[in-house]
Amino acid sequence: MDKRKLRNDLLIAGAVLLAASVLLLVAFLTKKDGAAVTVTVDGEAVARYPLSQDRTEIIKTEYGENTLVISDGSADITAADCKNQICVHSHKIKYGGETITCLPHRLTVTVEGDGGVDLFQ
């Protein structure tokens, strides 16, 4: 009976891995470049910039300062005066739904537009 139980466990694990692989493949193949980024502070939109125009913006808030660079259709936080620098070390974003967040400054940069597939809605 142990072999039958092991076989069933392996079949379940294989089915779960297959389903996860299919979902990731669908998400990867259907993602699309975004049209713009929206900058929010404390959940309030403070700016929106098209990804099609290269620019550098200094975002100053009561919590601190971040440098947003948009180039070649992607957005990146290249500098911040917060201690942890997590936002600066984040990767560039360009696909619908991607975000960069600076928690100390309560700032979020989100790609909007054409989007892609949101598997959680």
Short mmCIF file of C-alpha atoms in Angstrom, two decimals:
data_model
loop_
_atom_site.label_atom_id
_atom_site.label_comp_id
_atom_site.label_asym_id
_atom_site.label_seq_id
_atom_site.Cartn_x
_atom_site.Cartn_y
_atom_site.Cartn_z
CA MET A 1 0.00 0.00 0.00
CA ASP A 2 2.91 2.41 0.53
CA LYS A 3 3.79 2.29 -3.19
CA ARG A 4 0.23 3.20 -4.16
CA LYS A 5 0.24 6.13 -1.71
CA LEU A 6 3.61 7.35 -2.99
CA ARG A 7 2.41 7.07 -6.60
CA ASN A 8 -0.74 9.10 -5.81
CA ASP A 9 1.32 11.76 -4.01
CA LEU A 10 3.65 12.03 -7.00
CA LEU A 11 0.70 12.34 -9.38
CA ILE A 12 -0.80 15.16 -7.31
CA ALA A 13 2.54 16.97 -7.09
CA GLY A 14 3.01 16.60 -10.84
CA ALA A 15 -0.46 17.97 -11.56
CA VAL A 16 0.15 20.99 -9.34
CA LEU A 17 3.50 21.69 -11.02
CA LEU A 18 1.94 21.35 -14.46
CA ALA A 19 -0.89 23.75 -13.59
CA ALA A 20 1.56 26.31 -12.16
CA SER A 21 3.75 26.03 -15.26
CA VAL A 22 0.79 26.60 -17.58
CA LEU A 23 -0.31 29.70 -15.61
CA LEU A 24 3.21 31.16 -15.70
CA LEU A 25 3.51 30.46 -19.42
CA VAL A 26 0.18 32.15 -20.14
CA ALA A 27 1.18 35.19 -18.05
CA PHE A 28 4.56 35.42 -19.80
CA LEU A 29 3.19 35.07 -23.32
CA THR A 30 0.34 37.54 -22.87
CA LYS A 31 2.07 40.40 -21.07
CA LYS A 32 2.07 43.66 -22.98
CA ASP A 33 4.01 46.88 -22.73
CA GLY A 34 2.26 49.58 -20.75
CA ALA A 35 1.42 53.03 -22.06
CA ALA A 36 2.23 55.18 -19.02
CA VAL A 37 3.27 55.17 -15.38
CA THR A 38 1.20 56.60 -12.56
CA VAL A 39 2.99 57.92 -9.49
CA THR A 40 1.06 57.79 -6.21
CA VAL A 41 1.93 59.08 -2.76
CA ASP A 42 -0.17 57.92 0.19
CA GLY A 43 -2.47 56.25 -2.36
CA GLU A 44 -3.21 59.55 -4.15
CA ALA A 45 -2.15 59.93 -7.79
CA VAL A 46 0.29 62.83 -8.08
CA ALA A 47 1.61 62.40 -11.64
CA ARG A 48 1.25 60.37 -14.82
CA TYR A 49 3.96 60.10 -17.47
CA PRO A 50 3.89 58.35 -20.86
CA LEU A 51 6.46 55.59 -21.32
CA SER A 52 6.95 56.70 -24.91
CA GLN A 53 8.75 59.93 -23.92
CA ASP A 54 12.18 59.74 -22.29
CA ARG A 55 12.41 61.98 -19.24
CA THR A 56 13.83 62.34 -15.75
CA GLU A 57 11.55 63.54 -12.95
CA ILE A 58 12.49 64.43 -9.38
CA ILE A 59 9.52 63.52 -7.20
CA LYS A 60 9.60 65.57 -4.00
CA THR A 61 7.16 64.83 -1.21
CA GLU A 62 6.96 65.57 2.49
CA TYR A 63 8.53 62.13 3.06
CA GLY A 64 11.56 62.50 0.79
CA GLU A 65 12.81 62.63 -2.77
CA ASN A 66 12.98 60.03 -5.55
CA THR A 67 14.37 60.26 -9.08
CA LEU A 68 12.22 58.59 -11.72
CA VAL A 69 13.87 57.93 -15.09
CA ILE A 70 11.79 56.91 -18.09
CA SER A 71 13.77 55.69 -21.09
CA ASP A 72 13.33 53.19 -23.90
CA GLY A 73 9.76 52.47 -22.82
CA SER A 74 10.56 51.53 -19.22
CA ALA A 75 10.58 53.30 -15.87
CA ASP A 76 13.18 53.10 -13.11
CA ILE A 77 13.81 54.76 -9.74
CA THR A 78 17.50 55.62 -9.94
CA ALA A 79 17.93 57.58 -6.72
CA ALA A 80 16.16 58.08 -3.40
CA ASP A 81 17.10 59.69 -0.12
CA CYS A 82 15.59 56.89 2.00
CA LYS A 83 17.76 54.54 4.07
CA ASN A 84 16.88 51.15 2.63
CA GLN A 85 17.20 51.93 -1.14
CA ILE A 86 14.96 48.98 -2.08
CA CYS A 87 13.22 51.05 -4.76
CA VAL A 88 16.57 52.00 -6.30
CA HIS A 89 17.60 48.34 -6.51
CA SER A 90 14.29 47.26 -8.09
CA HIS A 91 14.33 46.29 -11.77
CA LYS A 92 13.01 48.55 -14.51
CA ILE A 93 9.28 48.22 -15.15
CA LYS A 94 7.45 48.36 -18.49
CA TYR A 95 4.62 45.80 -18.47
CA GLY A 96 1.07 46.54 -17.37
CA GLY A 97 0.59 46.08 -13.62
CA GLU A 98 4.28 46.16 -12.64
CA THR A 99 5.19 48.44 -9.74
CA ILE A 100 8.12 49.95 -7.90
CA THR A 101 7.43 50.95 -4.31
CA CYS A 102 9.36 53.14 -1.87
CA LEU A 103 7.77 52.41 1.50
CA PRO A 104 9.61 55.10 3.51
CA HIS A 105 8.37 57.74 1.05
CA ARG A 106 4.93 56.10 0.64
CA LEU A 107 5.50 56.28 -3.12
CA THR A 108 4.40 53.81 -5.77
CA VAL A 109 5.11 53.85 -9.50
CA THR A 110 2.70 51.63 -11.46
CA VAL A 111 2.66 50.81 -15.19
CA GLU A 112 -0.79 51.47 -16.66
CA GLY A 113 -2.22 51.07 -20.10
CA ASP A 114 -2.32 48.10 -22.39
CA GLY A 115 -1.71 45.87 -19.39
CA GLY A 116 -1.57 42.17 -19.77
CA VAL A 117 -3.24 39.38 -17.92
CA ASP A 118 -4.07 39.71 -14.24
CA LEU A 119 -4.38 36.11 -13.09
CA PHE A 120 -5.83 37.13 -9.73
CA GLN A 121 -9.00 38.92 -10.87
#
